[in-house]
PDB file of C-alpha atoms in Angstrom:
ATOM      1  CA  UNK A   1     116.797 194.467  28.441  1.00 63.00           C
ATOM      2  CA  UNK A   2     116.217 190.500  28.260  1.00 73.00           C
ATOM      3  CA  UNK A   3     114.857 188.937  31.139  1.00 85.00           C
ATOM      4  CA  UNK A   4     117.048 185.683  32.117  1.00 92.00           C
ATOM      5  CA  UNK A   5     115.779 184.091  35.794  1.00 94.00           C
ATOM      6  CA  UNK A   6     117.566 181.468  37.504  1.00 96.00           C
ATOM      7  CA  UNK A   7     115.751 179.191  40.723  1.00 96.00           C
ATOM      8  CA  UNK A   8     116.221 179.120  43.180  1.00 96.00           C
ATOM      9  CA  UNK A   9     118.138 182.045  44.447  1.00 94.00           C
ATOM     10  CA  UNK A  10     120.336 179.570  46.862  1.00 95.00           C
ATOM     11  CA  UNK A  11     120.005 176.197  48.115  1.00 95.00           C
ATOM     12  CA  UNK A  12     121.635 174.417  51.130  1.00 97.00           C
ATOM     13  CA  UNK A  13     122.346 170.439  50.593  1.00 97.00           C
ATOM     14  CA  UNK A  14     123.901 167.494  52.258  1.00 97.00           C
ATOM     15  CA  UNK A  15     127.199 166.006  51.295  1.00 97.00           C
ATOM     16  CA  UNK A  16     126.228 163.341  48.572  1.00 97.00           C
ATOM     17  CA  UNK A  17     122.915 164.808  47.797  1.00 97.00           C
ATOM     18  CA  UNK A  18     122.046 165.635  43.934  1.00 96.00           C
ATOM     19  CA  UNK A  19     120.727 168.829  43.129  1.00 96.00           C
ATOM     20  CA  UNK A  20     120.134 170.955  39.727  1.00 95.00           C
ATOM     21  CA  UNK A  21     118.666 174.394  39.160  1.00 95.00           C
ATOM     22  CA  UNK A  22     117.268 175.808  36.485  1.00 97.00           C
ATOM     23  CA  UNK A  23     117.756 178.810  34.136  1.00 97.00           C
ATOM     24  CA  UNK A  24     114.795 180.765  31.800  1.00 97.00           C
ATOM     25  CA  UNK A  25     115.517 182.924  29.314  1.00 94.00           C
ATOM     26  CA  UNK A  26     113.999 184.127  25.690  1.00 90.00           C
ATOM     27  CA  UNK A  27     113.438 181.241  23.403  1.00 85.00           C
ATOM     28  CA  UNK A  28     112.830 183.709  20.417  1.00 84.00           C
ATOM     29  CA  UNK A  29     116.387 184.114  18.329  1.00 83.00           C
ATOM     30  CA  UNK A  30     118.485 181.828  20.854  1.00 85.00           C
ATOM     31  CA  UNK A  31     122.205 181.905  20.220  1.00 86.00           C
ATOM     32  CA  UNK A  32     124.066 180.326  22.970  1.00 91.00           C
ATOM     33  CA  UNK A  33     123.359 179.924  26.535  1.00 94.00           C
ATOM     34  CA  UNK A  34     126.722 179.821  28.682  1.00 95.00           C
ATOM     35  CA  UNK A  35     126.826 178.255  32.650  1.00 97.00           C
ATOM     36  CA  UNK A  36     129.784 179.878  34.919  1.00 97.00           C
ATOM     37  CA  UNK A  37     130.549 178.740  37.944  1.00 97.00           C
ATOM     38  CA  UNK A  38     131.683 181.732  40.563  1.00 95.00           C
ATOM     39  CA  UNK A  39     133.142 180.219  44.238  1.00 94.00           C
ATOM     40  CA  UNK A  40     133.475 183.044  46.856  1.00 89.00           C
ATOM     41  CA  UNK A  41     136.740 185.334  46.066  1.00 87.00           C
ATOM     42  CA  UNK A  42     138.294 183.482  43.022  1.00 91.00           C
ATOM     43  CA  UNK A  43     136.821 184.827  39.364  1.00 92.00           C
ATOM     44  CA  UNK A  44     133.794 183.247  37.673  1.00 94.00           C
ATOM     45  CA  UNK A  45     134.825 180.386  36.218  1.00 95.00           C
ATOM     46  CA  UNK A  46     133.070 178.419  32.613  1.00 95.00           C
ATOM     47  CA  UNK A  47     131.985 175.318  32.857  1.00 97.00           C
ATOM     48  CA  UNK A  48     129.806 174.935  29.505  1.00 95.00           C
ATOM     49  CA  UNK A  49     128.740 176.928  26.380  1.00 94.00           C
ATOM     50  CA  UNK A  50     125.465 175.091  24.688  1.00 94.00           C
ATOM     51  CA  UNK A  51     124.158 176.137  21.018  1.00 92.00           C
ATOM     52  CA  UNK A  52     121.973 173.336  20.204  1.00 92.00           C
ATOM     53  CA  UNK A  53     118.263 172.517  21.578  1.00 93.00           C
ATOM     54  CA  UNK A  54     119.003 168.674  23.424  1.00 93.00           C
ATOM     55  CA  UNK A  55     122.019 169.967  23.891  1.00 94.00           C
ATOM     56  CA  UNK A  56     123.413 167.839  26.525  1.00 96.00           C
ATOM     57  CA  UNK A  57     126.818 168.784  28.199  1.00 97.00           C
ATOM     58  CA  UNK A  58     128.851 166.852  31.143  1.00 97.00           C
ATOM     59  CA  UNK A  59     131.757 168.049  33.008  1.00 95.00           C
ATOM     60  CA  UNK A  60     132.586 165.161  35.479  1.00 96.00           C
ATOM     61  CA  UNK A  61     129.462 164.813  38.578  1.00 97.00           C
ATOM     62  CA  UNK A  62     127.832 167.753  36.866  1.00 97.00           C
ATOM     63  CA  UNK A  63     125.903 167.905  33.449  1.00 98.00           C
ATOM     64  CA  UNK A  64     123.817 170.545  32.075  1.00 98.00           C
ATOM     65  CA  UNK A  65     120.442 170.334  29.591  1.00 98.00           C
ATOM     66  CA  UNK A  66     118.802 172.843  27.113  1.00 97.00           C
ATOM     67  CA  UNK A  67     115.402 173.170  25.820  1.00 96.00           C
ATOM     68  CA  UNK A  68     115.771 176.410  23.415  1.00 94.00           C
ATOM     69  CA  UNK A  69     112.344 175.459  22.359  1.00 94.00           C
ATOM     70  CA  UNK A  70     110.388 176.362  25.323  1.00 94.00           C
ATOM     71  CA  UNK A  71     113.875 178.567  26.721  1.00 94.00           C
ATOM     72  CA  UNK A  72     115.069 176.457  29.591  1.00 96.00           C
ATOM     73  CA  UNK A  73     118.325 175.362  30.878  1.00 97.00           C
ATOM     74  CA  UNK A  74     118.843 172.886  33.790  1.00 98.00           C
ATOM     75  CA  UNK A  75     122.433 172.415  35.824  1.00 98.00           C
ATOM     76  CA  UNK A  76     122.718 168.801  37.535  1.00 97.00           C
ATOM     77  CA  UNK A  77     124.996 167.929  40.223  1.00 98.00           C
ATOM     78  CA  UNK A  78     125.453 164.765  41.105  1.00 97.00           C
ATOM     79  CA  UNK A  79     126.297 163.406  44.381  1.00 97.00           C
ATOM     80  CA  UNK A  80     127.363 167.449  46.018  1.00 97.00           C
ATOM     81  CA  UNK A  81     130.592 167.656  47.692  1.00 97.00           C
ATOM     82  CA  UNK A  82     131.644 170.729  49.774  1.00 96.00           C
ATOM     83  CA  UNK A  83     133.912 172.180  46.557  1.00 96.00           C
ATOM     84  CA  UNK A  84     130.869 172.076  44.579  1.00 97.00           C
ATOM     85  CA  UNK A  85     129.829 175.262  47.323  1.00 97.00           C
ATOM     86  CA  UNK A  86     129.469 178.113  44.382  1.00 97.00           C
ATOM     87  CA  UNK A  87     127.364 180.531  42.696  1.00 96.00           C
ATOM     88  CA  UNK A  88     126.331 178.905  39.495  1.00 97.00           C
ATOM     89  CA  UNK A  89     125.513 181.783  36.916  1.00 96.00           C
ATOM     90  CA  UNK A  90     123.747 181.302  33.249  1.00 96.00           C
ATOM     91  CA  UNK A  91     123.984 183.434  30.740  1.00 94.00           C
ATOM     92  CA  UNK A  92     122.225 183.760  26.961  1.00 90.00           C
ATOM     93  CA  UNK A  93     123.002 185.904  24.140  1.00 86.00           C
ATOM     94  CA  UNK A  94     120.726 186.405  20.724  1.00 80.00           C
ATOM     95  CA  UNK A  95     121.415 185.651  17.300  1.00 72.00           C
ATOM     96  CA  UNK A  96     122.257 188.399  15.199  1.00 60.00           C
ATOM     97  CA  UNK A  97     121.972 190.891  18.059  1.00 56.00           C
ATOM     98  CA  UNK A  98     123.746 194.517  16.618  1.00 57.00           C
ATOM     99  CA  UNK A  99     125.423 194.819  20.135  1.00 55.00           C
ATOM    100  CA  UNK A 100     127.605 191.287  18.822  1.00 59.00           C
ATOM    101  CA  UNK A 101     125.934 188.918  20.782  1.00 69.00           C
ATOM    102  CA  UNK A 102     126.735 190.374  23.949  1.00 82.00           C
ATOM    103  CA  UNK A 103     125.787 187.864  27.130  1.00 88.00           C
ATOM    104  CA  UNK A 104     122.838 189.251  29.827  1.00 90.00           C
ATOM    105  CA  UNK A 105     123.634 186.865  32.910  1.00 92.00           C
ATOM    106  CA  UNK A 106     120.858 185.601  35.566  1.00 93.00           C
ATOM    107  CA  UNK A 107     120.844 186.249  39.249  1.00 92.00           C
ATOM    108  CA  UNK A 108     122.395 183.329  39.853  1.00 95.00           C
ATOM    109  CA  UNK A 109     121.933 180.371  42.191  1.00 96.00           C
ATOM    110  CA  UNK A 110     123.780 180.213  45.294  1.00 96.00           C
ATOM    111  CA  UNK A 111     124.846 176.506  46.178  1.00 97.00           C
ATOM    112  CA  UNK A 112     126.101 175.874  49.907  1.00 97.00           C
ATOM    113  CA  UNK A 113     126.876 172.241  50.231  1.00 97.00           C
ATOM    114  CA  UNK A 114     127.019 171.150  54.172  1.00 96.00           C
ATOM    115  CA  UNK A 115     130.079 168.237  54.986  1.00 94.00           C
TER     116      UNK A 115
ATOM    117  CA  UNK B   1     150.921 182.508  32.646  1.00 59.00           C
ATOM    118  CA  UNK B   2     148.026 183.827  30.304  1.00 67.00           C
ATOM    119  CA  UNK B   3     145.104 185.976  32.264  1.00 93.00           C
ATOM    120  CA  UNK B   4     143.028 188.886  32.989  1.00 96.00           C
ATOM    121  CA  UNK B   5     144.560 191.154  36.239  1.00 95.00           C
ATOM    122  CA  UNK B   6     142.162 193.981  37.371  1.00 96.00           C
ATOM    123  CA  UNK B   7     143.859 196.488  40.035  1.00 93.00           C
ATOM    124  CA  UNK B   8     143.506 197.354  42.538  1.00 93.00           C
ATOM    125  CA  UNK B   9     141.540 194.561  44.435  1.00 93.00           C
ATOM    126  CA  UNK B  10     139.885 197.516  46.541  1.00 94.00           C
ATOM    127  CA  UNK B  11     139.458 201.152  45.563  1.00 93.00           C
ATOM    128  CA  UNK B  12     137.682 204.076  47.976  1.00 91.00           C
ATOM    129  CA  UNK B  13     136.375 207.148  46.435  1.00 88.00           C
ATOM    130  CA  UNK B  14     135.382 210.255  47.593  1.00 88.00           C
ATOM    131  CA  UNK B  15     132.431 212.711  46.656  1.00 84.00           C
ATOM    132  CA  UNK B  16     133.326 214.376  43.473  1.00 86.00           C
ATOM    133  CA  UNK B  17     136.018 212.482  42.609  1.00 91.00           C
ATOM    134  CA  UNK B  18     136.791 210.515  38.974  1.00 94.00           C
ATOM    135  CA  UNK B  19     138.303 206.706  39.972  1.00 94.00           C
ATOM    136  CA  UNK B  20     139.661 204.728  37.169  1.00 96.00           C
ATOM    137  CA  UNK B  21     139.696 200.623  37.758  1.00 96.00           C
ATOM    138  CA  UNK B  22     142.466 198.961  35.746  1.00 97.00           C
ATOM    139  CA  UNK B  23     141.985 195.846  33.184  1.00 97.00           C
ATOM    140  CA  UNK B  24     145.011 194.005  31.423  1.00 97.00           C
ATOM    141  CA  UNK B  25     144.291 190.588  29.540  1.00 97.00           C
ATOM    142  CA  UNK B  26     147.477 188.780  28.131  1.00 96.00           C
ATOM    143  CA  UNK B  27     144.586 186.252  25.954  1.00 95.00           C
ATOM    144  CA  UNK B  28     145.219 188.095  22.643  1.00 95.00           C
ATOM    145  CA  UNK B  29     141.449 188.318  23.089  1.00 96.00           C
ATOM    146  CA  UNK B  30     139.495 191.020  20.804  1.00 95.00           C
ATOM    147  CA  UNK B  31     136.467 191.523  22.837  1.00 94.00           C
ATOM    148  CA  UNK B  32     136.532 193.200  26.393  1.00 96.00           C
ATOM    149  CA  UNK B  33     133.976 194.080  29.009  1.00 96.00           C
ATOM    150  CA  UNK B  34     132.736 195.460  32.291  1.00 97.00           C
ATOM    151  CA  UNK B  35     130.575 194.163  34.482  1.00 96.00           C
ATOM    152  CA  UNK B  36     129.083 195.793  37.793  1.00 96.00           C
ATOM    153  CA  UNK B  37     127.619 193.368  40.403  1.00 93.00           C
ATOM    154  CA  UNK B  38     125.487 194.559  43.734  1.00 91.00           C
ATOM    155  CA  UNK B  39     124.287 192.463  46.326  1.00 84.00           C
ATOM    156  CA  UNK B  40     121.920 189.794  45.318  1.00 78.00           C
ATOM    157  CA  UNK B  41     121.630 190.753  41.714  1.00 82.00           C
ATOM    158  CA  UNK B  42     123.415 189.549  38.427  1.00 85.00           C
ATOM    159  CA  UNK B  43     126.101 190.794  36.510  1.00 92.00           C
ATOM    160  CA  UNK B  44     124.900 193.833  34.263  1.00 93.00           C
ATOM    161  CA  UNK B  45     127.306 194.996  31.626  1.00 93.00           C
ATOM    162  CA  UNK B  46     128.597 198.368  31.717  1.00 96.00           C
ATOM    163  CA  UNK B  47     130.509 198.857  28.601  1.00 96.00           C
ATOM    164  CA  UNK B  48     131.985 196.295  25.911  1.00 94.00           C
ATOM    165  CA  UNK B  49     134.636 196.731  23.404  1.00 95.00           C
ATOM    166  CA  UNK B  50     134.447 193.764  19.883  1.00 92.00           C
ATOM    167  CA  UNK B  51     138.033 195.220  18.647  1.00 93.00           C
ATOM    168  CA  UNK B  52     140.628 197.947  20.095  1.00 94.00           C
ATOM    169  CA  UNK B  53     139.619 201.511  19.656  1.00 94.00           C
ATOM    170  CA  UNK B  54     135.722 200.563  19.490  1.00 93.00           C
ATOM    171  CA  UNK B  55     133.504 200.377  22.647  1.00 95.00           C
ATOM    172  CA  UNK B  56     129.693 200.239  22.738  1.00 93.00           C
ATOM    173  CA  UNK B  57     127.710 201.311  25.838  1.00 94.00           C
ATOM    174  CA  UNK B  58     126.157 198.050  27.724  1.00 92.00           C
ATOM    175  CA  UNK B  59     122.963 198.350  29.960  1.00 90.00           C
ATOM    176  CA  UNK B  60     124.010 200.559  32.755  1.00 94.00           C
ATOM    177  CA  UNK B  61     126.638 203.123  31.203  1.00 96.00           C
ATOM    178  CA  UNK B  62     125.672 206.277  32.452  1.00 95.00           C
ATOM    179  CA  UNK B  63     128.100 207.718  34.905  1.00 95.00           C
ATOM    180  CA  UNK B  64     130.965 205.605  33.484  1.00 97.00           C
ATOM    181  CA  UNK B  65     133.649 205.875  31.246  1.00 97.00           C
ATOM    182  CA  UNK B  66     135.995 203.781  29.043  1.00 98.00           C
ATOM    183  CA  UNK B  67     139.034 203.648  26.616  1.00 97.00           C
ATOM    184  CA  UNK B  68     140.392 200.851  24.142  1.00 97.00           C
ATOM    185  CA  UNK B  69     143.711 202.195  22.832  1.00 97.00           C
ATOM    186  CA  UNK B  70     145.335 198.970  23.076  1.00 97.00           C
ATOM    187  CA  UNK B  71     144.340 195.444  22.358  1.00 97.00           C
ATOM    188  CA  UNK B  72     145.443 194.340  26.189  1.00 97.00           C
ATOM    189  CA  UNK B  73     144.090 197.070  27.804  1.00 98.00           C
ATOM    190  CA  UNK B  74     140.737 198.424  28.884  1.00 98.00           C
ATOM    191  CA  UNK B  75     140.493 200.738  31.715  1.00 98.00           C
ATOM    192  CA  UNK B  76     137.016 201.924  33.013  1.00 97.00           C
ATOM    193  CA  UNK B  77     136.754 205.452  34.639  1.00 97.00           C
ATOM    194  CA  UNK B  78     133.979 206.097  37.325  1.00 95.00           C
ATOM    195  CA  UNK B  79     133.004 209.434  37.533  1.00 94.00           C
ATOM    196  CA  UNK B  80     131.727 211.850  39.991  1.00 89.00           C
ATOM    197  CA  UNK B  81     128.277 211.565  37.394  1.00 87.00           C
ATOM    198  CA  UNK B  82     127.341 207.707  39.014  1.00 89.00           C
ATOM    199  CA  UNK B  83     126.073 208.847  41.950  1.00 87.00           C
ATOM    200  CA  UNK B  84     125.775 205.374  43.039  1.00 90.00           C
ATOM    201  CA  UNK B  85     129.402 203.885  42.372  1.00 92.00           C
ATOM    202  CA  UNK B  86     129.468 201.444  45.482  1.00 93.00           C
ATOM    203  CA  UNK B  87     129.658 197.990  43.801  1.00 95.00           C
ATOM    204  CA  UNK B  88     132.049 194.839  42.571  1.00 95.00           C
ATOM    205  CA  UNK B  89     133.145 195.511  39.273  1.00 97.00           C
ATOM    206  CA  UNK B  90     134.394 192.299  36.908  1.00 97.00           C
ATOM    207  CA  UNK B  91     136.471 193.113  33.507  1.00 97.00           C
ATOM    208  CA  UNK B  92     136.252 190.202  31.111  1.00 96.00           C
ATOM    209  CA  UNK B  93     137.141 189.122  27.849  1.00 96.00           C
ATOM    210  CA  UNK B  94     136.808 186.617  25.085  1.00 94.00           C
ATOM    211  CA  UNK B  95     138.672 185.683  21.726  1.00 92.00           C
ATOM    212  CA  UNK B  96     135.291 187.522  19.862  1.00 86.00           C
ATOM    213  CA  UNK B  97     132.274 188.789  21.354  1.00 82.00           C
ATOM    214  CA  UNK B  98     129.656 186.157  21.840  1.00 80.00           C
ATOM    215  CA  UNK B  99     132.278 183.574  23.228  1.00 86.00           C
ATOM    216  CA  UNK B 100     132.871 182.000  26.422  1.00 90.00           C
ATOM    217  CA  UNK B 101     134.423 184.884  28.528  1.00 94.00           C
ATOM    218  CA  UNK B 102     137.110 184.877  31.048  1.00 95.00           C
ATOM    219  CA  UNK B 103     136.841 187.140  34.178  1.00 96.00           C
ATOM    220  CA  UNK B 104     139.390 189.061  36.546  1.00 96.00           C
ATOM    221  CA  UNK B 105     139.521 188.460  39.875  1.00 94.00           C
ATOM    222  CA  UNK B 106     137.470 192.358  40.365  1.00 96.00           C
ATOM    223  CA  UNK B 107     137.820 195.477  41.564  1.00 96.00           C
ATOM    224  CA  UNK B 108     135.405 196.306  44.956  1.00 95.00           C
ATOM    225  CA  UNK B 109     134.610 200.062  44.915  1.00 94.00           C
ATOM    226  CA  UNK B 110     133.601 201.698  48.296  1.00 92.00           C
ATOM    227  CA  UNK B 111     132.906 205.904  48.697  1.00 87.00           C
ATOM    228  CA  UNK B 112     134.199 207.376  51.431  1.00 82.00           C
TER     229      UNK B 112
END
């Protein structure tokens, strides 16, 4: 079982602050590494799929890095707002993995942004 | 509207007793999947299915069933062999395996 770790576990802000959070995973055989986003009682929700090390992806005030190299990820938010109150979950699959490059998710990181 | 349903939103089961959750994506998706989620831990995949009538067993199978008759359609059976069954469960799918996925709302199991 592949060991992916996400940091921290939650994280209470200020309205306007930035944040980001990271996510580790297995840089040996890297295939894709995926970012959901998962607010209480709707369904997780993508917000990028990244293939390529520098990868750099941006989805309005948040943007996302990867470093398959060393088997990072980072998740920037810039400038929080309440709606941005989520679970933010990674998730990495290997190449050529027999079971079809099935995704293993982190904990997640629970965001709780305060108005 | 194009999406994944899961039902029912809340299911009780009792000691000894088989509970099947429902899945039904309208995506034309090939790949399918389970997830199981407990309190402060990830998502862990149950079972996954690449292409109708093929499934593969994901991390955590044991106790737990599944079918893939149908390319919509991929309904996961509890059964009285999970001994710990209380969880959220997520179905997902994506056009092949490996892509982004798109979740259900979930299925909470309790046991009476």
């Amino acid at each position: 079982i592949l060991n992916v770790e996400q940091s921290p576990q939650s994280l209470h802000v200020q309205e306007g602050d930035s944040t980001n959070f990271t996510c580790s995973f297995p840089s040996s055989n890297f295939y894709a590494l995926h970012w959901y986003r998962w607010e209480t009682a709707k369904s997780p929700e993508a917000l990028f799929v990244m293939t390529l090390n520098g990868d750099e992806k941006k989805k309005g005030r948040i943007s996302a890095t990867l470093n398959t190299k060393e088997g990072y990820s980072y998740l920037y938010i810039k400038g929080s707002q309440p709606e941005d109150s989520a679970t933010y979950l990674c998730a990495f699959s290997l190449m050529n993995n027999n079971a079809g490059n099935m995704l293993t998710f982190g904990g997640g990181t629970r965001l709780m942004v305060k108005p | 509207d194009g999406g994944i349903t899961q039902s029912p939103k809340y299911l009780f089961r009792k000691e000894g007793q088989n509970v099947t959750l429902s899945c039904e994506q309208n995506l034309n998706h090939d790949a399918m999947y389970w997830y199981r989620q407990d309190p402060g831990q990830g998502l862990r995949l149950i079972y996954y299915s690449q292409i109708v009538n093929d499934f593969q067993k994901g991390d955590i199978a044991e106790g737990y069933s599944v079918s893939r008759e149908k390319k919509e359609s991929f309904p996961l059976t509890v059964t009285s062999a999970q001994k710990n069954p209380t969880a959220f469960y997520l179905c997902a799918s994506s056009v092949h395996s490996g892509e982004t996925q798109y979740f259900g709302p979930g299925t909470r199991l309790l046991v009476l």
